[in-house]
Every structure is written in structure tokens, then in C-alpha cells.
Short mmCIF file of C-alpha atoms and ligand atoms in Angstrom, two decimals:
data_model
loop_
_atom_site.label_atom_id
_atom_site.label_comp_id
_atom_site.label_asym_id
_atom_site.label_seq_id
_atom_site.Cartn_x
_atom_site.Cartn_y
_atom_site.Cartn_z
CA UNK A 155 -31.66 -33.91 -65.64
CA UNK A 156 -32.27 -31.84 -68.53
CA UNK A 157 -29.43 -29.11 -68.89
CA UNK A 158 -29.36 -26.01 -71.07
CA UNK A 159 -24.98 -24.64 -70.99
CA UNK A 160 -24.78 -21.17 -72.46
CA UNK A 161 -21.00 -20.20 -73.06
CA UNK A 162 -18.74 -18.67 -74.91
CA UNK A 163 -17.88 -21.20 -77.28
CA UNK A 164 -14.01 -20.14 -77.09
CA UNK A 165 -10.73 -20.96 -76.27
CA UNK A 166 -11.45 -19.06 -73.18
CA UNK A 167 -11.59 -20.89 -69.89
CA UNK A 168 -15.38 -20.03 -68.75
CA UNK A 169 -16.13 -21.92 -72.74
CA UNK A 170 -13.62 -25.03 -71.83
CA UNK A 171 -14.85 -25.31 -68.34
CA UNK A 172 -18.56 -25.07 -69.43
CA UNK A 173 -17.75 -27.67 -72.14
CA UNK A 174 -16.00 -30.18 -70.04
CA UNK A 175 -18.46 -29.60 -67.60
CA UNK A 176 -21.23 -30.59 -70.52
CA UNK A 177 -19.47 -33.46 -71.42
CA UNK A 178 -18.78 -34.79 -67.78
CA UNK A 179 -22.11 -34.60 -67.00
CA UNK A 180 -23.49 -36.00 -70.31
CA UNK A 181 -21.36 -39.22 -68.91
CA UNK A 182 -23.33 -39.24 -65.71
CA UNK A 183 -26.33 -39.26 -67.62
CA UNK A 184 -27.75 -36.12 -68.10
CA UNK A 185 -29.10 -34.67 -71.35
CA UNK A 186 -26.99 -30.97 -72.52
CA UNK A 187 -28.46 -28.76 -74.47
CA UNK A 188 -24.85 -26.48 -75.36
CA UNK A 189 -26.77 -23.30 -76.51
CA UNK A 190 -24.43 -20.36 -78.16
CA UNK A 191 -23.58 -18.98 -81.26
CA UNK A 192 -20.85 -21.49 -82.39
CA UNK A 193 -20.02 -25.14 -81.66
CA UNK A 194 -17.64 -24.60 -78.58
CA UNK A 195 -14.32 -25.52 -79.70
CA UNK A 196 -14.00 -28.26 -77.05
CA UNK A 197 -16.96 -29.99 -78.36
CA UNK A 198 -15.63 -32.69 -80.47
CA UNK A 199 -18.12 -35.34 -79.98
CA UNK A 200 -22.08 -34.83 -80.16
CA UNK A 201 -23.35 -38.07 -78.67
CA UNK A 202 -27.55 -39.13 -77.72
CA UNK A 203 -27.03 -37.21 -74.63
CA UNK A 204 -25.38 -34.12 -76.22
CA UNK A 205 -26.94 -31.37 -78.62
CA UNK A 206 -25.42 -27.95 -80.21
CA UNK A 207 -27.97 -25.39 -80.63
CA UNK A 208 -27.14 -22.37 -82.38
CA UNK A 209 -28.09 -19.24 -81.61
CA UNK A 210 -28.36 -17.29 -85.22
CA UNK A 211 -28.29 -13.44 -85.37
CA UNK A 212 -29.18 -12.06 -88.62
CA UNK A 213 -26.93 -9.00 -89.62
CA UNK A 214 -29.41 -5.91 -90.40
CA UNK A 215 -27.90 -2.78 -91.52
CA UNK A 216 -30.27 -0.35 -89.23
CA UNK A 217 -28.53 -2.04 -85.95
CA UNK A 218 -25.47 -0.69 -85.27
CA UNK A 219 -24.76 -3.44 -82.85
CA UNK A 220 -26.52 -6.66 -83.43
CA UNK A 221 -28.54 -7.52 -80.52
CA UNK A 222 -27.65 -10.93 -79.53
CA UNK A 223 -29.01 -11.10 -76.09
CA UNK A 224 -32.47 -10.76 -77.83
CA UNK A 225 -31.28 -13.59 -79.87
CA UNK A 226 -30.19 -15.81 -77.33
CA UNK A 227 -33.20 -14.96 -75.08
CA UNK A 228 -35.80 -16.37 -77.76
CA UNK A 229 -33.43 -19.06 -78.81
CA UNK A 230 -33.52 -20.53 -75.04
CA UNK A 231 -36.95 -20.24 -74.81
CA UNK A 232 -37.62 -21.96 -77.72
CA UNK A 233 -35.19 -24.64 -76.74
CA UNK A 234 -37.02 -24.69 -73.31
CA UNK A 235 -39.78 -25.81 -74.75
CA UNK A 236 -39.24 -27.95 -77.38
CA UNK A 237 -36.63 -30.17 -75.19
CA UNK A 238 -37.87 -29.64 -71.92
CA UNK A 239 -34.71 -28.46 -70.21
CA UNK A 240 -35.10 -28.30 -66.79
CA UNK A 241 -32.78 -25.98 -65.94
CA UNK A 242 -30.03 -23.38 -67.41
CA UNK A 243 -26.22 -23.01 -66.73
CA UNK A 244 -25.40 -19.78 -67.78
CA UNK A 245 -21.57 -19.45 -67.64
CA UNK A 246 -20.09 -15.69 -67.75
CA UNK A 247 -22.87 -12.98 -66.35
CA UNK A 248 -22.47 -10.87 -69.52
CA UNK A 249 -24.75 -11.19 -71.19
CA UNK A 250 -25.69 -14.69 -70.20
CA UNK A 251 -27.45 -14.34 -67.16
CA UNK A 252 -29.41 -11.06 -68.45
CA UNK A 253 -30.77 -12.87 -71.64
CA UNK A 254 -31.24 -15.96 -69.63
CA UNK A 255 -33.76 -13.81 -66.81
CA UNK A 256 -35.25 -13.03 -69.98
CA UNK A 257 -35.68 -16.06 -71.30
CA UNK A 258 -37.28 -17.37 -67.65
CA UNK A 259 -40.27 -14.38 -67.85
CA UNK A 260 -40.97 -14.78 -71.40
CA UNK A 261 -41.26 -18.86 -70.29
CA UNK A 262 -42.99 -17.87 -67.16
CA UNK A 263 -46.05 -16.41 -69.12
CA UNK A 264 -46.40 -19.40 -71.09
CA UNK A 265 -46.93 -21.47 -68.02
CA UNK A 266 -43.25 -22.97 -68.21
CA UNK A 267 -40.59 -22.20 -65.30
CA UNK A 268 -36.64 -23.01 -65.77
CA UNK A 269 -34.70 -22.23 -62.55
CA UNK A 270 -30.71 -20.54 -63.64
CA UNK A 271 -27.54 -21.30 -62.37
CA UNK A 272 -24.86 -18.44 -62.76
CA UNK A 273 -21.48 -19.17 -62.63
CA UNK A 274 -19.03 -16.03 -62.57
CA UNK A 275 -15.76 -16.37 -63.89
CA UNK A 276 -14.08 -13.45 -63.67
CA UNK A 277 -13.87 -10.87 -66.41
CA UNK A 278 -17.27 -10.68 -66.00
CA UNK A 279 -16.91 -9.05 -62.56
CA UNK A 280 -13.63 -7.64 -62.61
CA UNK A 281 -12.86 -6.35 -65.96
CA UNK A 282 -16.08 -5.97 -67.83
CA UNK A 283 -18.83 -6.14 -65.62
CA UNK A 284 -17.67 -3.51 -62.33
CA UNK A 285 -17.78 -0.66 -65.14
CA UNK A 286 -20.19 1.49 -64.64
CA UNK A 287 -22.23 1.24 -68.22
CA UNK A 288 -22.63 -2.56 -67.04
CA UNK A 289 -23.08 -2.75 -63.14
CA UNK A 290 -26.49 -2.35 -62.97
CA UNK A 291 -27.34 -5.17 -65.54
CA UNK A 292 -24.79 -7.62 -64.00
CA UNK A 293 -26.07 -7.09 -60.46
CA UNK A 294 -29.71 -7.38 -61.46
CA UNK A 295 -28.75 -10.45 -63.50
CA UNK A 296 -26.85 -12.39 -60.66
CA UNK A 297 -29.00 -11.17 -57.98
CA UNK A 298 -32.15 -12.61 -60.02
CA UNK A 299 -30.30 -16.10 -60.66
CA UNK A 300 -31.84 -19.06 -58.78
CA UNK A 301 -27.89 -19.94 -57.96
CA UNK A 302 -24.85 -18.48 -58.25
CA UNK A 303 -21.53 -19.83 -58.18
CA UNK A 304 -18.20 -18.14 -58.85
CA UNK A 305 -14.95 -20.37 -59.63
CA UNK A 306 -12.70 -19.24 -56.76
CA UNK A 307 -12.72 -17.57 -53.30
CA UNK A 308 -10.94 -14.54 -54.49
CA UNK A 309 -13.47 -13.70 -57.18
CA UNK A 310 -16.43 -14.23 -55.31
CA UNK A 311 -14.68 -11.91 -52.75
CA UNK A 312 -14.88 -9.31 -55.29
CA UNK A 313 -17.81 -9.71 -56.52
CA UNK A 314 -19.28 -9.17 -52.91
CA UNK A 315 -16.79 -6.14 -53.32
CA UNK A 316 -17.65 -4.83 -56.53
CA UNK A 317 -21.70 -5.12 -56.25
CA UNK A 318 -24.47 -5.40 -54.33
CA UNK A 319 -25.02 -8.66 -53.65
CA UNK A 320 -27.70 -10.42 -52.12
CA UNK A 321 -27.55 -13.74 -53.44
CA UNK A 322 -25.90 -16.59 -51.43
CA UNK A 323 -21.96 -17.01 -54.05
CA UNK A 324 -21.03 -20.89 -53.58
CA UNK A 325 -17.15 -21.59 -54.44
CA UNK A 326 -17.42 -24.45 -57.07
CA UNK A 327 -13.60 -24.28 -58.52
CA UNK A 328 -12.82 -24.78 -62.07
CA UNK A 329 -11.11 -28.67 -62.69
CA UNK A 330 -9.28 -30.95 -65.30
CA UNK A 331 -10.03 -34.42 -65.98
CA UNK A 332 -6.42 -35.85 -65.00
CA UNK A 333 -6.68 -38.61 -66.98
CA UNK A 334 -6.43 -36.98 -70.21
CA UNK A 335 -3.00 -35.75 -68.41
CA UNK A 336 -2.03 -38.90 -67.31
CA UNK A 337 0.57 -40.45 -68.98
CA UNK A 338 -1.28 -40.47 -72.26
CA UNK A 339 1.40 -38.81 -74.68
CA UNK A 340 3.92 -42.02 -74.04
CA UNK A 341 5.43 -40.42 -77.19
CA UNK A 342 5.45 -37.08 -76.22
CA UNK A 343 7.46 -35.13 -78.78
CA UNK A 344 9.55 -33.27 -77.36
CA UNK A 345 13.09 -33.68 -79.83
CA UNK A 346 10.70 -32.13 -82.06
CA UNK A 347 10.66 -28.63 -80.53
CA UNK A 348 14.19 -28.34 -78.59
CA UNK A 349 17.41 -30.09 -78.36
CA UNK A 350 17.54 -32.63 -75.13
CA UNK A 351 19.79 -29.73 -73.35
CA UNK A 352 17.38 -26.89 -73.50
CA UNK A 353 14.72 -26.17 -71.03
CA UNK A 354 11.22 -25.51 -72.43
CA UNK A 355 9.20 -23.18 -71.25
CA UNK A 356 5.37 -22.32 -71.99
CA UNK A 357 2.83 -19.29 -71.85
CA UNK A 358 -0.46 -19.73 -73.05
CA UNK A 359 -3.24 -17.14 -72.83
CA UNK A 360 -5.71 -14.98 -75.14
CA UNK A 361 -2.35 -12.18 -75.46
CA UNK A 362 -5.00 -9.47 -73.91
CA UNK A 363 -3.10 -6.70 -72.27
CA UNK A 364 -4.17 -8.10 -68.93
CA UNK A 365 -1.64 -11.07 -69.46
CA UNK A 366 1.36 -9.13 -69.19
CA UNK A 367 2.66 -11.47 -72.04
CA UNK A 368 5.72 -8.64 -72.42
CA UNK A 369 6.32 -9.66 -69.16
CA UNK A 370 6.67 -13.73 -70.15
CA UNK A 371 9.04 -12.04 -72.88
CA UNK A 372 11.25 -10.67 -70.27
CA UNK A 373 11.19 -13.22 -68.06
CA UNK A 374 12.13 -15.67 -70.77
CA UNK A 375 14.86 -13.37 -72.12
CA UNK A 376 16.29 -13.51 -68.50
CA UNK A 377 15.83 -17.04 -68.48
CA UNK A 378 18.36 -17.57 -71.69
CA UNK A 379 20.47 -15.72 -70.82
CA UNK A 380 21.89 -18.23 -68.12
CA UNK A 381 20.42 -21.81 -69.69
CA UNK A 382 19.47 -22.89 -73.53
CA UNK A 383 16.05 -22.42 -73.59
CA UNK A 384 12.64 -22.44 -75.83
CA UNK A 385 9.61 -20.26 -75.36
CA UNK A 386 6.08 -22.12 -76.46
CA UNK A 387 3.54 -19.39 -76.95
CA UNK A 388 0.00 -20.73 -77.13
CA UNK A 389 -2.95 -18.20 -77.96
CA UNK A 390 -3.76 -15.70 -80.19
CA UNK A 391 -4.68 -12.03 -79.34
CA UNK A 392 -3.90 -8.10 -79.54
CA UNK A 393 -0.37 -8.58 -77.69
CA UNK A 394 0.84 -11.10 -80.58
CA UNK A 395 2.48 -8.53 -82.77
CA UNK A 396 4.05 -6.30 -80.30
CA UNK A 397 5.38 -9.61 -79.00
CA UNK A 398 6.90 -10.88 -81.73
CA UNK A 399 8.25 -7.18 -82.24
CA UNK A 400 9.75 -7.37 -78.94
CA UNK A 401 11.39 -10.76 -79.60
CA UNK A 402 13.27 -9.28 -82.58
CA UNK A 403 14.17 -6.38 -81.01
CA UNK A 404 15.91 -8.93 -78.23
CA UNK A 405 17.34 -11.00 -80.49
CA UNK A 406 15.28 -13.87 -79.49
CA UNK A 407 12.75 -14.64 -82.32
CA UNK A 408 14.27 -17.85 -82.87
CA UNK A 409 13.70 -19.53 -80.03
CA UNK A 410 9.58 -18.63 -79.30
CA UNK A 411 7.33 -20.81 -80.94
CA UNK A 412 4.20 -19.23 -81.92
CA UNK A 413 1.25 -21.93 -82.04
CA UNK A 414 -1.49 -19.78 -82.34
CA UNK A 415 -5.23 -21.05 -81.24
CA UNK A 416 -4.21 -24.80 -80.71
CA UNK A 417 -6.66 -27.55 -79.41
CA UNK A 418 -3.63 -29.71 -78.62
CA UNK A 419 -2.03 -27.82 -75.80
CA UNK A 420 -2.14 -31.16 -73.55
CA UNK A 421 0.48 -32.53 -75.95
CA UNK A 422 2.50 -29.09 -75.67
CA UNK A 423 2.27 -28.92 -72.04
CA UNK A 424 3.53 -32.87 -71.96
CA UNK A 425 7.06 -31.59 -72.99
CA UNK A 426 7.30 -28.37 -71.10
CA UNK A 427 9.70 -27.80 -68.28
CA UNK A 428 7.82 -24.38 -66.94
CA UNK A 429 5.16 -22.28 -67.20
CA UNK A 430 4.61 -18.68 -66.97
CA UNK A 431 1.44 -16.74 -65.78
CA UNK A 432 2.66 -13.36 -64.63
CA UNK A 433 -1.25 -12.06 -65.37
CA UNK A 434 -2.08 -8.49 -63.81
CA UNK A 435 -5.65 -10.34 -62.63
CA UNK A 436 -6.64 -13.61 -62.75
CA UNK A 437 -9.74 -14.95 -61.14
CA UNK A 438 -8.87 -18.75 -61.19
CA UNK A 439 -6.16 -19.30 -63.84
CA UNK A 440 -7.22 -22.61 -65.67
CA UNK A 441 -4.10 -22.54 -67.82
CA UNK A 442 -1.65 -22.80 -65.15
CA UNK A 443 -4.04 -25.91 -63.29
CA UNK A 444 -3.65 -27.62 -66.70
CA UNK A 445 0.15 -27.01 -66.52
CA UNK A 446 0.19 -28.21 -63.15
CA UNK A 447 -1.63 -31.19 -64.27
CA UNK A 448 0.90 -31.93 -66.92
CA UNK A 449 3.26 -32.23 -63.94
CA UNK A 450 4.42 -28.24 -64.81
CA UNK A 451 5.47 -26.15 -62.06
CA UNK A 452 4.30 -22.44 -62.29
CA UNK A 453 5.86 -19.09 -62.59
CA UNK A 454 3.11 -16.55 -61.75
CA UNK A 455 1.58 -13.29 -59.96
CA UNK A 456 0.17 -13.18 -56.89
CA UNK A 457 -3.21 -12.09 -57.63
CA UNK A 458 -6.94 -13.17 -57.76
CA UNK A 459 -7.53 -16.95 -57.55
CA UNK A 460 -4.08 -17.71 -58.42
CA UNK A 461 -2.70 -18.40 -54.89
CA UNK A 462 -5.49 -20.58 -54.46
CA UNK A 463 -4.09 -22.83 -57.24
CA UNK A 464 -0.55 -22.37 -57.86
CA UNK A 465 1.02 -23.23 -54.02
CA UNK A 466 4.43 -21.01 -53.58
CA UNK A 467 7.54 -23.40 -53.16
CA UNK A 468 5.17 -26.08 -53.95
CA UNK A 469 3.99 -26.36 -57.18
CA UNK A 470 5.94 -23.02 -58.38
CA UNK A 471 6.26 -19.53 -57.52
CA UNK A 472 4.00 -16.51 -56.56
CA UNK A 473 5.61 -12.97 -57.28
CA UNK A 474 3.90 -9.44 -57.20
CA UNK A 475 2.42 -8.21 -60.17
CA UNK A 476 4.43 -7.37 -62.84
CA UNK A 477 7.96 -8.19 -61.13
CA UNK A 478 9.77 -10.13 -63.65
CA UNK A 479 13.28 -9.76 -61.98
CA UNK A 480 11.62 -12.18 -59.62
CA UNK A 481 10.01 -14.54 -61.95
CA UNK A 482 12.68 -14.48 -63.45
CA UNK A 483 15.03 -15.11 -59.94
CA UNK A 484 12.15 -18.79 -59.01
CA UNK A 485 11.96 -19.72 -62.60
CA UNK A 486 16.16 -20.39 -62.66
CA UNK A 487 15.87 -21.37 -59.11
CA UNK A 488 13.22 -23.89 -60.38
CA UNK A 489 15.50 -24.91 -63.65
CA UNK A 490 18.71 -24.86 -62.66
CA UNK A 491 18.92 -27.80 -60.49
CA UNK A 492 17.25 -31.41 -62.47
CA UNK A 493 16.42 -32.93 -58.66
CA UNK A 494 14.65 -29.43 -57.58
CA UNK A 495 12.66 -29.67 -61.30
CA UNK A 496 11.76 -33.05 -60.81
CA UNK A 497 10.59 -32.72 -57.10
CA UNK A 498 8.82 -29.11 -58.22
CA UNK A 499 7.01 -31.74 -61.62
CA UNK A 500 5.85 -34.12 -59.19
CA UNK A 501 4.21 -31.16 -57.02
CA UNK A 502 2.98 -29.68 -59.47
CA UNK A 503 1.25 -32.80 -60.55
CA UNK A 504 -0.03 -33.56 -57.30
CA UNK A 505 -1.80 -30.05 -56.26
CA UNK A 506 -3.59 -30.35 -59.98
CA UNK A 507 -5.16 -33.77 -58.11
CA UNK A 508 -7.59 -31.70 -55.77
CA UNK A 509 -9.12 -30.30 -58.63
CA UNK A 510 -9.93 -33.97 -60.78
CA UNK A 511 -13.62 -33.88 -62.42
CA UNK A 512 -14.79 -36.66 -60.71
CA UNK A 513 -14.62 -33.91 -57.40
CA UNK A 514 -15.86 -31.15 -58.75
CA UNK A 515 -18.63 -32.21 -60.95
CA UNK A 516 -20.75 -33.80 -58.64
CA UNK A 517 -20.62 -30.13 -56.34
CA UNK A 518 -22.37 -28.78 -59.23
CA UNK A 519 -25.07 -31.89 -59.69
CA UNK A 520 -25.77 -31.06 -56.09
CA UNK A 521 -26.28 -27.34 -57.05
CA UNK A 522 -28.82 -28.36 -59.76
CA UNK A 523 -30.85 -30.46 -57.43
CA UNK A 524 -30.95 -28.35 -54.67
CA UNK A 525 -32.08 -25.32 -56.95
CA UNK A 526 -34.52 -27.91 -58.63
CA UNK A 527 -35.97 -29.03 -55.10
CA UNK A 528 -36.61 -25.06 -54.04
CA UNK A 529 -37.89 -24.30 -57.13
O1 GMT B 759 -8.67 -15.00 -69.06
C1 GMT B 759 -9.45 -14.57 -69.89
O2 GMT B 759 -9.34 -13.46 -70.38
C2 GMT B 759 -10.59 -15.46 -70.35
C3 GMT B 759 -11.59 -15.62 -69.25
C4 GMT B 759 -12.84 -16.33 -69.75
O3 GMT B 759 -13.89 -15.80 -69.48
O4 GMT B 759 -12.77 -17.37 -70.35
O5 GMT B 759 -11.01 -16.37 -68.20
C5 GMT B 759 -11.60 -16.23 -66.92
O6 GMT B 759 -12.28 -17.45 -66.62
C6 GMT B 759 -11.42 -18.59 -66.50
C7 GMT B 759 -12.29 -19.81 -66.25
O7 GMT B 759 -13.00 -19.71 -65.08
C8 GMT B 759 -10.40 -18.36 -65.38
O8 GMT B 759 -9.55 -19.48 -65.26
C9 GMT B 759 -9.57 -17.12 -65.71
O9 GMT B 759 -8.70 -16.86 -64.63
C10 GMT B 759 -10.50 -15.92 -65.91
N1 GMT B 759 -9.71 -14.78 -66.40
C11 GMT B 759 -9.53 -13.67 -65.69
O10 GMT B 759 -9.99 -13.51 -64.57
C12 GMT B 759 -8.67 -12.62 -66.32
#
């Protein structure tokens, strides 16, 4: 098939899963047609079966906000035509699946019709798209997709919740390709970021408020208290400074690692002990899967998608929303014994397994054809 991927070309989670997704399917022959406004930072290789189209929005002083759905709406449509996709994967509703309806009319009176995939993953329903200003748009948008898939129980739960729905939702869950977690860092560094008797312990996120990452700051400082111990922080965002603020003010600042954006967080994750998720909402949690898959157990709320992932007393902990004092409590429960870590490594490992590419993938192959044969 001939796919068009619109994304966010981010370090966000809907851009990596609609990138690895690209590339996956690029493998199993398909031709992708990535179709956004920057090369998505998982894209390292542009093969035969893999294009970048950029979708350009000249700045013009009159337009207070530049209208990029405009942009992206004629972009597709010329990229319709001149490559014959066959269909579009619009990841992210806003504005994504609006521009891409767009796109399908303006194609539609030219004689030309594209069926579109939606796939919802999560701020787009529960943050950004259930206000008000946006609900109509985002509701007309995924009830006028051809398919719609959101990437967990919990969030198409809400979304059934939050709008009027009549669309069929299918589940299709985010996923990892394990092998790139398999073994591969055989010379995984880890003297080079702690000594051998201090426990490492990871966050990684876009530091938005709904993170909670002052609550990975507490739940660290509880952590050293009792064990030598290293904080990895992975991600950049508006928390960042109060963080670090927060650090000094603990007396801690010297044992957080700030990485910033980093593409390498497989070979982070490869020496980490624990990670932390304590997010306020989460509609899948892709960070803590790829922990898991690193063989990391997981500290994190109970909320969203994450219980669907992160299995309590199996591959980590659950704990309500914002309570650290019992993050903090599993994480040293976790730690404290090497036997318990190990076991909760291996679980961790093996819960990440139900989630490999070579599962998921082909549910959304199926999607394409099926929307393909209707159409
Ligand atoms: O978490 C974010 O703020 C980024 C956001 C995104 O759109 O990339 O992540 C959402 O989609 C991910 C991929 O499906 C999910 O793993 C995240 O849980 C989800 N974030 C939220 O629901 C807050």
C-alpha cells in the first residue's frame, strides 16, 4: 500500500509511535509518505520505500496565527496526487484529522478519494481536545474518519465519554520493537553515570505540568535518603527550571542528571534500576513500556492507560495520583532487596513482550485493508 503518516514530528510518543510505525511498515513493503512540518526526529534513515514531505508555512505578518491546517490540507492533497497514496494515517486529532477531512473533499472534487485512519492518543481527547473552543472540530473530525483507533482501552473510554461518538474506536496499543532492547548495549555504560553501589533511577517526559515531575523530585529525594542513588532526567519542558530549583533547594542537584531532548534514551534506560511515571493523566504511557522493555520496573499513577501497561507487583507499582509517600514506600520496596530487583527486571521485561512490533503492526495493516475494501 501507499501510506501518507501525518505526526508530530517530536519527541512526543504519538510522533515516535507514528514513526516506528512508518518504518515497520516500510519493512513489510509498503511505500510512507511521512507528511509534517519537520523530519520526525525518529526518522534517521530515508530508504526507496520512505519519503519526508514537508509541509512549509510561510510567516505573513497580517496572520496572527499562521494557519497550518490550511497548509497541511493542500500539502496532502498535493502529495495525494502526485504519489498516489492510497490512504492517510493521521496520528493526534488536532489538527490532523480536521486538515486531513479537508484534504479528502478538496481530492474528492478532483475525482480522487483517500480513505483516513485516525488514531487518538490522548492529549488530543483529554487535555486539548474535550475543551470547549475545540470539541466541536475534534468530534466532527473523528466522527468523519473512515477509521478510528485510539492506543488504549482507557482513552477510548473517554473519548466515548468526552464526545459524541458515532464511529466504531478499535484498541490498537502503542509497541516497541524489543530487539532494539535486547541485549544490544553489551557495553552499557553504566560506571559512567554512578558508582557500582548506587541505584539509578530514571524519569523521562516532555516536563509539562501534567507529569508531576516535582513529584519524581520527591519521590527521588525520599529514595536517597535511605540508599545512594542517581536521578536521570530525560526531556525538556516548562517544569525544567522549577525542577532544578527544587533540587537545590533539597540539596540534591548533584545527583540528577539533566539530559535534555536525547535520541539515545535506549542506552540510558540499559543502566537504570527504576523508573518513575507518577503522571496526573496518561493515556498509554510509552515511556514507561520502553522502560519495561529495558527490563525496568515502574513506579507510577494509577490513571488512564497506565494500568493497562505497567502490571502492579508485576512489573512495578500503581499508586494514586500524586501520592509520593507511596511511590516512594514500592520504589524502596522494589530497591532494597537485589533478588526482589532482579525478579521485578525480568517482569518488567517480560510484560514489555505483549506489546513487540511484529504484534501490533500487522493489527493496523488489517485496519488499512479493511478501510480500503469498504471504501
Ligand atoms: O505525553 C505527552 O504529553 C505527549 C503525548 C503525545 O501526543 O505525544 O503523549 C500521548 O501519546 C502517547 C503515545 O500514544 C502516550 O503514550 C501518552 O500517554 C500520551 N500522553 C498523555 O495522555 C498525557
Amino acid at each position: 500500500m501507499k501510506i501518507g503518516i501525518v505526526c508530530y514530528p517530536t519527541f512526543g510518543g504519538s510522533g515516535v509511535v507514528a514513526t516506528e510505525l512508518g518504518l515497520e511498515l516500510s519493512k513489510r513493503g509498503h511505500e510512507i509518505h511521512f507528511i509534517t512540518y519537520n523530519q520526525p526526529v525518529r526518522l534517521e534513515l530515508l530508504s526507496n520505500n520512505v519519503h519526508y514531505h514537508e509541509v512549509n508555512v510561510p510567516e505573513y505578518p497580517l496572520f496572527h496565527y499562521q494557519p497550518y491546517e490550511l497548509a497541511l490540507s493542500s500539502k496532502l492533497v498535493d502529495m495525494v496526487k502526485l504519489h498516489k497514496i492510497e490512504i492517510l494515517h493521521v496520528h493526534y486529532a488536532i489538527p490532523h484529522a480536521y486538515a486531513a477531512y479537508m484534504a479528502k473533499k478538496m481530492l474528492e472534487e478532483e475525482g480522487v478519494f483517500i480513505p483516513i485512519v485516525t488514531t487518538l492518543h490522548g492529549t488530543d481527547i483529554t487535555l486539548v481536545g474535550s475543551h470547549p473552543f475545540y470539541k466541536p472540530a475534534v468530534t466532527f473530525s473523528i466522527n468523519k474518519s473512515d477509521a478510528v483507533t485510539a492506543v488504549s482501552q482507557s482513552l477510548k473510554d473517554d473519548t466515548l465519554r468526552l464526545f459524541n461518538i458515532k464511529k466504531d474506536i478499535n484498541v490498537v496499543s502503542n509497541f516497541i520493537d524489543l530487539e532494539k532492547y535486547n541485549d544490544k548495549f553489551t557495553d552499557c555504560q553504566r560506571g559512567m553515570m554512578a558508582n557500582d553501589d548506587e541505584k539509578i533511577i530514571t524519569h523521562i517526559s516532555n516536563l509539562r505540568p501534567v507529569k508531576r515531575s516535582q513529584d519524581v523530585i520527591s519521590i527521588f529525594y525520599n529514595i536517597q535518603k535511605e540508599m545512594p542513588a542517581k536521578l536521570m532526567l530525560i526531556g525538556e519542558g516548562p517544569e525544567r527550571e522549577h525542577i532544578e530549583l527544587r533540587c537545590q533547594e533539597l540539596g540534591i542537584l548533584d545527583k540528577v542528571i539533566f539530559f535534555g531532548k536525547s535520541n539515545e534514551i535506549d542506552k540510558i534506560l540499559c543502566f537504570s534500576d527504576l523508573f518513575l511515571l507518577p503522571s496526573q493523566t496518561e493515556s498509554f504511557g510509552l515511556a514507561a513500556l520502553e522502560a519495561m522493555a529495558s527490563g525496568v520496573p515502574v513506579i507510577s499513577s494509577n490513571t488512564g492507560g497506565i494500568p493497562e501497561v505497567n502490571i502492579h507487583g508485576v512489573s512495578g507499582f500503581l499508586s494514586e495520583v500524586g501520592d509520593v509517600a507511596d511511590m516512594s514506600k514500592n520504589a524502596l520496596y522494589i530497591l532494597s532487596d537485589k533478588e526482589r530487583l532482579s525478579t521485578f527486571k525480568k517482569n518488567a521485561k517480560q510484560t514489555a513482550e505483549k506489546y513487540d512490533l511484529h504484534t501490533i503492526v500487522p493489527q493496523y495493516e488489517a485496519i488499512y485493508e479493511d478501510t480500503l475494501a469498504k471504501y
